[in-house]
Short mmCIF file of C-alpha atoms in Angstrom, two decimals:
data_model
loop_
_atom_site.label_atom_id
_atom_site.label_comp_id
_atom_site.label_asym_id
_atom_site.label_seq_id
_atom_site.Cartn_x
_atom_site.Cartn_y
_atom_site.Cartn_z
CA UNK A 21 145.68 89.77 54.68
CA UNK A 22 145.82 89.83 57.62
CA UNK A 23 143.36 87.15 59.38
CA UNK A 24 141.11 90.17 59.66
CA UNK A 25 140.93 91.21 56.89
CA UNK A 26 139.65 87.86 55.24
CA UNK A 27 137.46 87.86 57.62
CA UNK A 28 135.57 90.98 56.65
CA UNK A 29 136.43 89.46 53.46
CA UNK A 30 134.35 86.31 52.96
CA UNK A 31 130.87 87.02 54.28
CA UNK A 32 128.34 90.30 53.42
CA UNK A 33 126.21 88.45 55.82
CA UNK A 34 126.79 91.06 58.85
CA UNK A 35 125.61 88.71 61.63
CA UNK A 36 128.45 86.39 60.08
CA UNK A 37 130.47 88.96 59.16
CA UNK A 38 130.20 90.25 62.94
CA UNK A 39 130.72 86.49 63.91
CA UNK A 40 133.51 85.78 62.02
CA UNK A 41 135.28 88.85 63.22
CA UNK A 42 134.29 87.74 67.19
CA UNK A 43 136.31 84.64 66.73
CA UNK A 44 139.08 86.05 64.96
CA UNK A 45 140.38 87.96 68.05
CA UNK A 46 139.10 85.40 70.30
CA UNK A 47 141.61 83.28 68.70
CA UNK A 48 144.45 86.16 69.88
CA UNK A 49 142.64 86.95 73.22
CA UNK A 50 142.01 83.34 74.00
CA UNK A 51 144.88 82.67 76.01
CA UNK A 52 144.99 85.92 78.07
CA UNK A 53 141.20 85.39 78.62
CA UNK A 54 141.75 82.10 80.51
CA UNK A 55 144.71 83.18 82.19
CA UNK A 56 142.49 85.51 84.46
CA UNK A 57 138.96 83.59 84.27
CA UNK A 58 139.37 84.10 88.11
CA UNK A 59 138.42 87.78 88.58
CA UNK A 60 135.55 87.09 87.14
CA UNK A 61 132.86 86.36 89.67
CA UNK A 62 130.49 83.62 89.21
CA UNK A 63 127.32 85.10 91.72
CA UNK A 64 127.00 88.55 89.21
CA UNK A 65 124.16 87.79 87.51
CA UNK A 66 125.03 90.90 84.46
CA UNK A 67 127.65 88.24 82.76
CA UNK A 68 125.74 85.66 84.08
CA UNK A 69 124.53 85.11 80.23
CA UNK A 70 126.82 82.15 78.13
CA UNK A 71 127.89 85.57 75.59
CA UNK A 72 129.73 86.41 78.35
CA UNK A 73 132.50 83.75 77.73
CA UNK A 74 133.50 84.68 74.93
CA UNK A 75 137.37 85.87 74.94
CA UNK A 76 136.40 89.67 74.42
CA UNK A 77 133.63 89.78 75.89
CA UNK A 78 135.76 87.99 78.90
CA UNK A 79 138.31 90.22 78.94
CA UNK A 80 135.62 93.46 79.66
CA UNK A 81 134.96 91.70 82.23
CA UNK A 82 137.28 90.79 84.18
CA UNK A 83 138.85 94.57 83.91
CA UNK A 84 135.71 95.10 84.80
CA UNK A 85 135.62 93.76 88.12
CA UNK A 86 139.38 94.43 88.55
CA UNK A 87 139.41 97.84 88.42
CA UNK A 88 136.16 97.49 91.06
CA UNK A 89 137.69 95.74 93.64
CA UNK A 90 140.48 98.21 93.20
CA UNK A 91 138.97 101.76 93.38
CA UNK A 92 136.72 100.55 96.20
CA UNK A 93 139.29 99.21 97.58
CA UNK A 94 141.36 102.23 97.64
CA UNK A 95 138.63 103.97 98.72
CA UNK A 96 137.67 102.14 101.80
CA UNK A 97 141.79 102.26 102.69
CA UNK A 98 141.80 106.04 102.82
CA UNK A 99 143.05 107.76 105.79
CA UNK A 100 142.66 111.01 106.75
CA UNK A 101 138.51 110.69 106.24
CA UNK A 102 135.87 110.26 109.26
CA UNK A 103 134.06 106.96 108.42
CA UNK A 104 130.60 108.82 107.19
CA UNK A 105 132.74 110.45 105.12
CA UNK A 106 134.26 107.62 104.55
CA UNK A 107 130.90 105.48 103.78
CA UNK A 108 129.10 108.36 101.24
CA UNK A 109 132.46 108.22 98.98
CA UNK A 110 132.60 104.49 98.39
CA UNK A 111 128.34 104.48 97.98
CA UNK A 112 128.99 106.82 95.09
CA UNK A 113 131.73 105.26 94.14
CA UNK A 114 130.27 102.86 94.38
CA UNK A 115 126.92 103.54 92.12
CA UNK A 116 129.41 105.90 89.14
CA UNK A 117 130.86 101.42 89.52
CA UNK A 118 127.53 99.86 88.28
CA UNK A 119 126.83 102.94 85.84
CA UNK A 120 130.24 102.24 83.70
CA UNK A 121 129.29 98.29 83.61
CA UNK A 122 129.77 96.78 79.55
CA UNK A 123 126.64 95.12 80.49
CA UNK A 124 125.35 98.65 80.47
CA UNK A 125 126.66 99.85 77.07
CA UNK A 126 125.12 98.31 73.62
CA UNK A 127 128.38 98.17 72.02
CA UNK A 128 129.75 96.42 74.52
CA UNK A 129 127.34 93.90 75.93
CA UNK A 130 127.63 90.33 73.83
CA UNK A 131 123.56 89.63 74.78
CA UNK A 132 122.60 92.74 73.31
CA UNK A 133 124.43 92.95 70.48
CA UNK A 134 124.21 89.63 68.78
CA UNK A 135 119.95 90.57 69.72
CA UNK A 136 120.30 93.58 67.56
CA UNK A 137 122.05 91.37 64.92
CA UNK A 138 118.97 88.29 64.85
CA UNK A 139 116.19 91.78 65.22
CA UNK A 140 118.08 93.47 62.61
CA UNK A 141 117.67 96.27 64.61
CA UNK A 142 114.60 96.17 66.28
CA UNK A 143 115.32 95.42 69.79
CA UNK A 144 117.32 98.86 69.66
CA UNK A 145 113.80 100.36 68.17
CA UNK A 146 111.96 99.07 70.82
CA UNK A 147 114.66 99.72 73.98
CA UNK A 148 114.84 103.30 72.79
CA UNK A 149 110.64 103.60 72.25
CA UNK A 150 110.81 102.00 75.97
CA UNK A 151 113.24 105.01 76.39
CA UNK A 152 111.10 107.81 74.83
CA UNK A 153 108.37 106.98 77.61
CA UNK A 154 110.76 107.39 80.84
CA UNK A 155 112.33 109.98 79.86
CA UNK A 156 108.19 112.13 79.19
CA UNK A 157 107.14 110.45 82.01
CA UNK A 158 110.26 110.48 84.50
CA UNK A 159 110.20 107.95 85.90
CA UNK A 160 112.21 104.28 85.27
CA UNK A 161 109.81 102.05 84.08
CA UNK A 162 109.71 98.77 85.98
CA UNK A 163 106.88 96.29 84.98
CA UNK A 164 103.47 96.33 82.41
CA UNK A 165 101.20 99.25 83.50
CA UNK A 166 97.76 98.50 81.73
CA UNK A 167 98.39 94.35 84.05
CA UNK A 168 97.40 95.64 87.37
CA UNK A 169 93.93 97.54 87.94
CA UNK A 170 93.25 98.72 90.86
CA UNK A 171 90.21 97.04 92.82
CA UNK A 172 90.06 93.44 90.16
CA UNK A 173 93.25 92.02 90.54
CA UNK A 174 95.87 94.06 93.23
CA UNK A 175 94.70 96.12 96.17
CA UNK A 176 91.70 93.65 95.33
CA UNK A 177 90.16 92.74 98.89
CA UNK A 178 86.83 92.91 99.92
CA UNK A 179 85.88 96.01 101.86
CA UNK A 180 84.50 99.78 102.66
CA UNK A 181 86.38 102.95 102.82
CA UNK A 182 84.35 104.09 106.96
CA UNK A 183 86.03 107.27 106.76
CA UNK A 184 87.71 109.82 105.57
CA UNK A 185 89.33 113.21 106.80
CA UNK A 186 91.99 115.29 104.40
CA UNK A 187 94.87 113.34 105.25
CA UNK A 188 93.45 109.72 104.78
CA UNK A 189 90.86 107.03 104.53
CA UNK A 190 90.35 104.60 106.55
CA UNK A 191 89.11 101.35 105.19
CA UNK A 192 87.40 98.23 106.82
CA UNK A 193 87.29 94.69 104.93
CA UNK A 194 85.01 92.17 104.90
CA UNK A 195 85.38 89.33 107.14
CA UNK A 196 85.31 86.00 106.33
CA UNK A 197 84.59 84.31 109.14
CA UNK A 198 81.60 83.95 111.43
CA UNK A 199 83.03 84.66 114.29
CA UNK A 200 86.54 87.28 114.60
CA UNK A 201 88.66 88.45 117.06
CA UNK A 202 87.01 90.37 119.78
CA UNK A 203 89.94 93.37 119.26
CA UNK A 204 90.14 95.00 115.65
CA UNK A 205 93.39 95.43 114.44
CA UNK A 206 94.62 99.40 113.08
CA UNK A 207 97.51 98.64 109.52
CA UNK A 208 99.00 101.54 109.65
CA UNK A 209 101.31 101.29 106.54
CA UNK A 210 104.09 103.78 105.17
CA UNK A 211 102.49 107.12 103.27
CA UNK A 212 105.85 106.86 101.35
CA UNK A 213 104.48 104.21 99.24
CA UNK A 214 100.61 103.68 98.87
CA UNK A 215 99.27 100.51 101.17
CA UNK A 216 98.60 97.83 98.51
CA UNK A 217 101.63 96.61 99.50
CA UNK A 218 99.71 94.63 101.53
CA UNK A 219 96.82 93.56 99.97
CA UNK A 220 99.59 92.44 96.55
CA UNK A 221 97.24 89.64 94.48
CA UNK A 222 95.02 87.27 96.75
CA UNK A 223 98.22 84.91 97.55
CA UNK A 224 100.62 87.33 98.64
CA UNK A 225 97.91 89.65 100.41
CA UNK A 226 98.78 89.80 104.41
CA UNK A 227 95.61 91.98 104.69
CA UNK A 228 93.32 88.65 103.18
CA UNK A 229 95.57 86.44 105.83
CA UNK A 230 94.72 88.09 108.79
CA UNK A 231 90.98 88.08 107.05
CA UNK A 232 90.89 84.98 107.12
CA UNK A 233 92.20 84.38 110.24
CA UNK A 234 89.57 85.74 111.97
CA UNK A 235 90.22 89.12 112.90
CA UNK A 236 88.34 92.42 111.76
CA UNK A 237 90.75 94.47 109.64
CA UNK A 238 90.94 98.34 109.26
CA UNK A 239 93.64 100.02 106.90
CA UNK A 240 94.76 103.54 106.71
CA UNK A 241 94.90 104.73 103.02
CA UNK A 242 97.51 108.06 103.27
CA UNK A 243 96.31 110.96 100.28
CA UNK A 244 99.49 111.65 98.03
CA UNK A 245 100.41 115.48 98.49
CA UNK A 246 99.52 118.23 97.09
CA UNK A 247 100.48 121.89 97.22
CA UNK A 248 97.38 121.86 99.57
CA UNK A 249 99.18 119.36 101.99
CA UNK A 250 102.17 122.36 101.79
CA UNK A 251 102.03 122.74 106.25
CA UNK A 252 101.57 119.32 107.07
CA UNK A 253 103.85 118.21 109.86
CA UNK A 254 104.09 115.24 111.82
CA UNK A 255 101.71 116.04 114.63
CA UNK A 256 99.11 115.46 111.72
CA UNK A 257 100.66 111.77 111.19
CA UNK A 258 99.61 111.45 114.90
CA UNK A 259 96.60 113.08 115.64
CA UNK A 260 95.51 110.79 112.44
CA UNK A 261 96.93 107.87 114.52
CA UNK A 262 95.19 108.81 117.14
CA UNK A 263 91.95 110.05 115.45
CA UNK A 264 91.94 106.10 113.56
CA UNK A 265 92.17 103.93 116.25
CA UNK A 266 89.79 106.48 118.66
CA UNK A 267 87.23 105.60 115.39
CA UNK A 268 87.85 102.15 115.06
CA UNK A 269 87.02 101.77 119.21
CA UNK A 270 83.69 104.15 118.99
CA UNK A 271 82.61 102.06 115.82
CA UNK A 272 83.11 99.29 117.24
CA UNK A 273 82.69 100.15 120.61
CA UNK A 274 85.56 97.97 122.03
CA UNK A 275 87.45 99.44 124.73
CA UNK A 276 91.35 98.77 122.68
CA UNK A 277 92.74 97.70 119.22
CA UNK A 278 95.47 96.17 117.83
CA UNK A 279 97.88 98.30 115.61
CA UNK A 280 100.31 97.41 112.88
CA UNK A 281 103.17 100.45 111.64
CA UNK A 282 105.44 99.74 108.52
CA UNK A 283 108.33 101.99 108.03
CA UNK A 284 107.81 105.73 108.97
CA UNK A 285 104.13 104.64 109.90
CA UNK A 286 105.84 102.24 112.49
CA UNK A 287 108.48 105.28 113.90
CA UNK A 288 105.34 107.49 113.98
CA UNK A 289 103.15 104.48 115.96
CA UNK A 290 105.88 104.72 118.65
CA UNK A 291 105.59 108.16 118.82
CA UNK A 292 101.75 108.36 119.13
CA UNK A 293 102.22 105.50 122.02
CA UNK A 294 104.57 107.34 124.14
CA UNK A 295 101.67 110.48 123.72
CA UNK A 296 99.68 108.42 124.59
CA UNK A 297 100.86 107.01 127.33
CA UNK A 298 101.29 110.66 128.77
CA UNK A 299 97.83 111.71 128.43
CA UNK A 300 96.42 108.64 130.82
CA UNK A 301 95.22 107.01 127.07
CA UNK A 302 97.88 103.77 126.73
CA UNK A 303 95.07 101.50 127.23
CA UNK A 304 93.64 102.46 123.95
CA UNK A 305 95.51 100.15 122.59
CA UNK A 306 96.51 96.76 123.58
CA UNK A 307 99.24 95.11 121.11
CA UNK A 308 101.52 97.53 118.72
CA UNK A 309 103.47 95.41 116.19
CA UNK A 310 105.62 97.45 113.94
CA UNK A 311 107.46 95.99 110.24
CA UNK A 312 110.62 97.19 110.15
CA UNK A 313 109.87 101.26 111.45
CA UNK A 314 113.61 102.23 112.65
CA UNK A 315 112.95 105.14 116.10
CA UNK A 316 117.44 104.71 116.75
CA UNK A 317 118.72 106.88 113.67
CA UNK A 318 122.14 105.99 114.46
CA UNK A 319 122.58 102.58 112.27
CA UNK A 320 120.13 104.32 109.54
CA UNK A 321 121.42 102.01 106.63
CA UNK A 322 123.04 103.87 102.97
CA UNK A 323 119.64 106.16 103.47
CA UNK A 324 122.10 108.52 105.34
CA UNK A 325 124.62 108.78 102.94
CA UNK A 326 121.90 110.95 101.74
CA UNK A 327 121.66 113.72 104.25
CA UNK A 328 123.96 115.68 104.87
CA UNK A 329 123.33 120.13 103.99
CA UNK A 330 123.49 120.68 100.59
CA UNK A 331 120.83 117.21 100.36
CA UNK A 332 118.40 119.00 102.62
CA UNK A 333 118.87 121.95 100.16
CA UNK A 334 118.18 120.37 97.00
CA UNK A 335 115.25 118.36 98.26
CA UNK A 336 113.86 122.00 99.90
CA UNK A 337 114.87 123.75 96.60
CA UNK A 338 112.80 120.68 94.43
CA UNK A 339 109.83 120.67 96.54
CA UNK A 340 110.07 124.47 97.78
CA UNK A 341 107.48 125.47 95.15
CA UNK A 342 104.90 123.34 95.11
CA UNK A 343 105.27 123.02 98.42
CA UNK A 344 104.88 118.40 98.35
CA UNK A 345 108.01 116.93 97.65
CA UNK A 346 107.60 114.39 94.16
CA UNK A 347 107.03 111.21 95.10
CA UNK A 348 109.64 109.87 91.30
CA UNK A 349 112.78 111.88 93.36
CA UNK A 350 111.71 109.50 96.42
CA UNK A 351 111.88 106.61 93.78
CA UNK A 352 114.96 107.33 92.82
CA UNK A 353 116.15 108.00 96.17
CA UNK A 354 115.22 104.19 97.05
CA UNK A 355 116.42 102.21 93.84
CA UNK A 356 120.13 103.90 94.05
CA UNK A 357 120.12 101.70 96.36
CA UNK A 358 119.73 98.78 94.67
CA UNK A 359 121.09 100.33 91.43
CA UNK A 360 122.09 96.86 90.10
CA UNK A 361 118.49 95.30 89.51
CA UNK A 362 116.73 98.06 89.89
CA UNK A 363 118.42 100.74 87.54
CA UNK A 364 120.58 99.30 86.04
CA UNK A 365 119.14 96.19 85.20
CA UNK A 366 116.20 97.79 83.11
CA UNK A 367 118.39 99.55 81.42
CA UNK A 368 119.60 96.78 79.99
CA UNK A 369 116.83 94.04 79.81
CA UNK A 370 114.35 97.48 78.36
CA UNK A 371 116.57 99.74 76.36
CA UNK A 372 119.36 97.27 75.32
CA UNK A 373 117.73 94.42 74.99
CA UNK A 374 114.31 95.51 73.67
CA UNK A 375 111.87 93.59 76.08
CA UNK A 376 108.58 94.37 76.97
CA UNK A 377 107.49 95.15 80.71
CA UNK A 378 106.69 91.31 82.72
CA UNK A 379 104.10 91.93 84.37
CA UNK A 380 105.55 91.77 88.45
CA UNK A 381 102.25 93.30 90.55
CA UNK A 382 105.37 93.88 93.21
CA UNK A 383 107.43 96.31 90.74
CA UNK A 384 104.16 97.81 89.53
CA UNK A 385 103.96 98.87 93.58
CA UNK A 386 107.08 100.09 94.06
CA UNK A 387 106.42 102.08 89.98
CA UNK A 388 103.31 103.70 92.32
CA UNK A 389 104.83 106.27 93.47
CA UNK A 390 103.28 109.18 96.46
CA UNK A 391 104.06 113.07 97.42
CA UNK A 392 104.94 114.18 100.79
CA UNK A 393 104.21 117.30 102.20
CA UNK A 394 107.64 119.64 102.43
CA UNK A 395 107.67 120.39 105.84
CA UNK A 396 106.55 117.16 106.93
CA UNK A 397 110.11 115.69 105.07
CA UNK A 398 112.42 117.93 105.54
CA UNK A 399 111.71 117.77 109.59
CA UNK A 400 111.29 114.27 109.23
CA UNK A 401 115.00 114.69 107.44
CA UNK A 402 116.89 116.08 109.57
CA UNK A 403 115.37 115.65 112.97
CA UNK A 404 114.97 111.67 113.51
CA UNK A 405 118.05 111.16 109.78
CA UNK A 406 120.06 113.61 110.91
CA UNK A 407 119.97 114.82 114.41
CA UNK A 408 118.73 111.54 115.56
CA UNK A 409 115.89 113.10 118.68
CA UNK A 410 113.69 110.77 118.36
CA UNK A 411 115.50 109.06 121.46
CA UNK A 412 116.23 112.09 123.26
CA UNK A 413 113.31 111.47 126.07
CA UNK A 414 111.12 114.85 125.96
CA UNK A 415 113.98 116.69 122.69
CA UNK A 416 110.81 116.05 120.69
CA UNK A 417 107.53 117.17 121.27
CA UNK A 418 103.81 116.47 119.68
CA UNK A 419 100.24 117.96 119.87
CA UNK A 420 101.59 120.10 122.92
CA UNK A 421 103.37 116.48 124.61
CA UNK A 422 106.61 115.62 124.66
CA UNK A 423 108.09 112.88 123.39
CA UNK A 424 109.77 109.93 126.07
CA UNK A 425 109.49 106.52 124.63
CA UNK A 426 110.40 105.16 127.29
CA UNK A 427 106.80 105.65 128.24
CA UNK A 428 106.03 102.88 125.84
CA UNK A 429 104.62 99.74 127.87
CA UNK A 430 102.71 98.15 125.47
CA UNK A 431 103.20 94.52 124.14
CA UNK A 432 105.25 94.69 121.18
CA UNK A 433 106.06 92.22 117.83
CA UNK A 434 109.37 93.96 116.32
CA UNK A 435 110.19 92.49 112.78
CA UNK A 436 113.20 93.24 110.90
CA UNK A 437 114.76 92.12 107.83
CA UNK A 438 117.72 90.62 107.56
CA UNK A 439 119.04 91.92 103.91
CA UNK A 440 117.46 95.01 104.41
CA UNK A 441 119.14 98.31 103.11
CA UNK A 442 116.00 101.26 103.58
CA UNK A 443 115.33 99.70 106.87
CA UNK A 444 118.53 97.68 108.48
CA UNK A 445 118.13 94.77 111.57
CA UNK A 446 120.47 96.45 113.89
CA UNK A 447 118.09 99.80 113.34
CA UNK A 448 114.87 98.12 113.89
CA UNK A 449 117.03 95.88 116.88
CA UNK A 450 117.19 99.33 118.84
CA UNK A 451 113.31 99.71 119.55
CA UNK A 452 114.02 96.82 122.27
CA UNK A 453 116.58 99.65 124.07
CA UNK A 454 113.73 102.22 124.30
CA UNK A 455 110.22 100.71 125.13
CA UNK A 456 110.32 99.42 129.16
CA UNK A 457 107.39 97.38 127.73
CA UNK A 458 107.72 92.90 126.72
CA UNK A 459 109.18 93.26 123.81
CA UNK A 460 109.01 89.68 120.73
CA UNK A 461 111.38 90.42 118.27
CA UNK A 462 111.45 88.86 115.23
CA UNK A 463 114.46 88.83 112.31
CA UNK A 464 113.32 87.35 108.74
CA UNK A 465 114.52 86.72 106.30
CA UNK A 466 115.57 89.63 102.81
CA UNK A 467 114.54 92.99 103.09
CA UNK A 468 112.25 95.47 103.23
CA UNK A 469 109.45 94.77 100.70
CA UNK A 470 109.87 90.23 100.44
CA UNK A 471 110.51 89.86 104.21
CA UNK A 472 107.44 91.77 105.20
CA UNK A 473 105.57 89.90 102.91
CA UNK A 474 106.00 86.39 102.60
CA UNK A 475 102.43 84.41 103.09
CA UNK A 476 103.13 80.78 104.70
CA UNK A 477 101.82 79.16 100.94
CA UNK A 478 105.03 79.92 99.12
CA UNK A 479 107.37 78.50 101.94
CA UNK A 480 110.35 81.39 100.78
CA UNK A 481 112.97 82.43 102.85
CA UNK A 482 112.86 81.80 107.20
CA UNK A 483 112.65 83.70 109.67
CA UNK A 484 114.41 84.07 113.27
CA UNK A 485 113.04 84.13 117.01
CA UNK A 486 115.27 84.16 120.34
CA UNK A 487 113.63 83.46 123.90
CA UNK A 488 116.70 83.93 125.37
CA UNK A 489 117.83 87.56 127.17
CA UNK A 490 120.15 89.14 124.22
CA UNK A 491 121.57 92.35 124.58
CA UNK A 492 122.67 92.12 120.72
CA UNK A 493 121.79 91.74 117.70
CA UNK A 494 125.31 89.86 116.73
CA UNK A 495 124.12 87.37 120.31
CA UNK A 496 120.72 87.59 118.91
CA UNK A 497 121.70 85.71 115.91
CA UNK A 498 123.79 83.70 117.60
CA UNK A 499 122.09 80.88 119.83
CA UNK A 500 118.72 82.21 117.48
CA UNK A 501 115.93 79.43 116.29
CA UNK A 502 115.91 79.14 112.35
CA UNK A 503 112.56 78.43 110.91
CA UNK A 504 112.04 77.42 107.17
CA UNK A 505 108.49 79.51 105.88
CA UNK A 506 106.77 82.76 106.16
CA UNK A 507 106.71 84.33 110.48
CA UNK A 508 103.02 85.45 109.76
CA UNK A 509 101.68 82.81 111.74
CA UNK A 510 104.45 83.35 114.50
CA UNK A 511 103.18 86.77 114.80
CA UNK A 512 99.38 85.99 114.59
CA UNK A 513 100.53 83.16 117.32
CA UNK A 514 101.42 86.43 119.39
CA UNK A 515 98.77 88.68 118.65
CA UNK A 516 95.92 85.37 120.11
CA UNK A 517 97.89 85.50 123.38
CA UNK A 518 96.89 88.65 123.33
CA UNK A 519 93.22 88.36 123.75
CA UNK A 520 90.94 85.53 121.82
CA UNK A 521 87.74 86.59 123.16
CA UNK A 522 85.76 85.51 119.77
CA UNK A 523 82.28 87.48 118.64
CA UNK A 524 79.19 87.29 115.87
CA UNK A 525 81.15 88.42 112.29
CA UNK A 526 77.63 90.69 112.72
CA UNK A 527 76.15 93.91 112.52
CA UNK A 528 79.58 96.65 113.38
CA UNK A 529 81.82 93.82 111.92
CA UNK A 530 80.42 94.15 108.53
CA UNK A 531 81.99 96.92 106.90
CA UNK A 532 78.81 100.06 106.95
CA UNK A 533 76.29 98.27 109.16
CA UNK A 534 77.14 99.82 112.89
CA UNK A 535 77.90 103.16 112.98
CA UNK A 536 81.05 103.96 110.24
CA UNK A 537 78.69 104.33 107.76
CA UNK A 538 80.68 102.48 104.12
CA UNK A 539 81.57 105.39 102.22
CA UNK A 540 82.92 103.63 98.96
CA UNK A 541 83.78 100.14 98.20
CA UNK A 542 87.55 99.60 98.50
CA UNK A 543 90.30 100.45 97.74
CA UNK A 544 89.06 103.60 97.71
CA UNK A 545 89.60 107.15 96.09
CA UNK A 546 92.98 108.61 97.68
CA UNK A 547 95.04 105.35 96.60
CA UNK A 548 94.11 106.32 92.89
CA UNK A 549 94.90 110.02 93.32
CA UNK A 550 98.06 110.83 91.31
#
């Protein structure tokens, strides 16, 4: 009788039998596991649990790392393949490799095996319930959906909707100081997501931060597309930005406004500024701030892997029946860019281990998807991402006016995320190559979301500035000054430098008290529409 037969006969307790079998195999595999231990990546959180140190599972993770490195290296060394195609192959291969991780299977993940044995299968039953729920809703769940309520503990900064169109609601926020800057601020968030990424919990809210610094803040809340918006195109979003600017100017009786454009809304703001300049209306905007926004998509990052004729045809097929692109498909696309963190970690924690979902405001927002008008989405992907037409003067037009970014002389603050995988810092940097007015570039630590939503009180990350004239991002970084913490105070100082005149926070500075009447309380109804 061999050692494995003996181990199985020595106990009828499943947990003990399981451990005995593991130990028996471990005795055999331990020398081999020790010999290859240098193949383990200590930074890979998927295999950080102590259970992976057992020789049986150590061999598995070592084999996985060796296979992964070999396949990715082989793909990178392919000859006779265009660099763009090679990048697509590498991305697809990396996605497959991430899916093949032994951490993703209940049969090869020692933590999941142990949890299942200890809970007598309850963890797997709980995980199956989570899986069935996600299959029914067609979307991964990342957080406890009952933990947050709009207007109560998220998107709760007080204010009123003071203007509404079929495309957007305009929210004005209550002042919290006796005096406010004379020039108000309009924030244009991306319509690919909900606006409250800038108004999470009170401690993280950029909107509340601005209000508390004595700024009259307006925010555009875009409508999630439905079938009535099938003919909406980019011109409509540009017209909406101009309408919001004119509405605030008239409502507060001010000559100009400060503006912020985040991501795709920043790309649109660049076009809006060009059109305003072409129509002798550039003085309506005193300053423009861009959060992780691109105008030159030649180095547009991993999203370019999803842009070819086949992908475009698939997008059209998915959106044609209803006239809009379902936000769940977009969420999957963005999740694939960080598959280990946003897909497979959820599979392990919530399906394999059966853990309850955390109450995490950022993940709650991430799962609150929006739909996009089909025509706008296709044109954006083709004209900007694939063909990169926005940077060619006069190649694109909107509202009957050719777009030439060289016309933009508005003072501009440009924020990029050093680890941004959606709008790479190198791509955001290029905005300076096309505007002709004064620009300030700031490189923030972290990525597309955390690099923006980084309140000063948390003292997280860092940012880099450089007053020297540099011609590339690498040159900027090489001589930049690093400052610990949030870049928000740096932006506030820059904004105040554009005019620090103040007025009393009375009359029209209070939502609903001027010509702009209150329609409903913030955060409004558009953000709640599904």
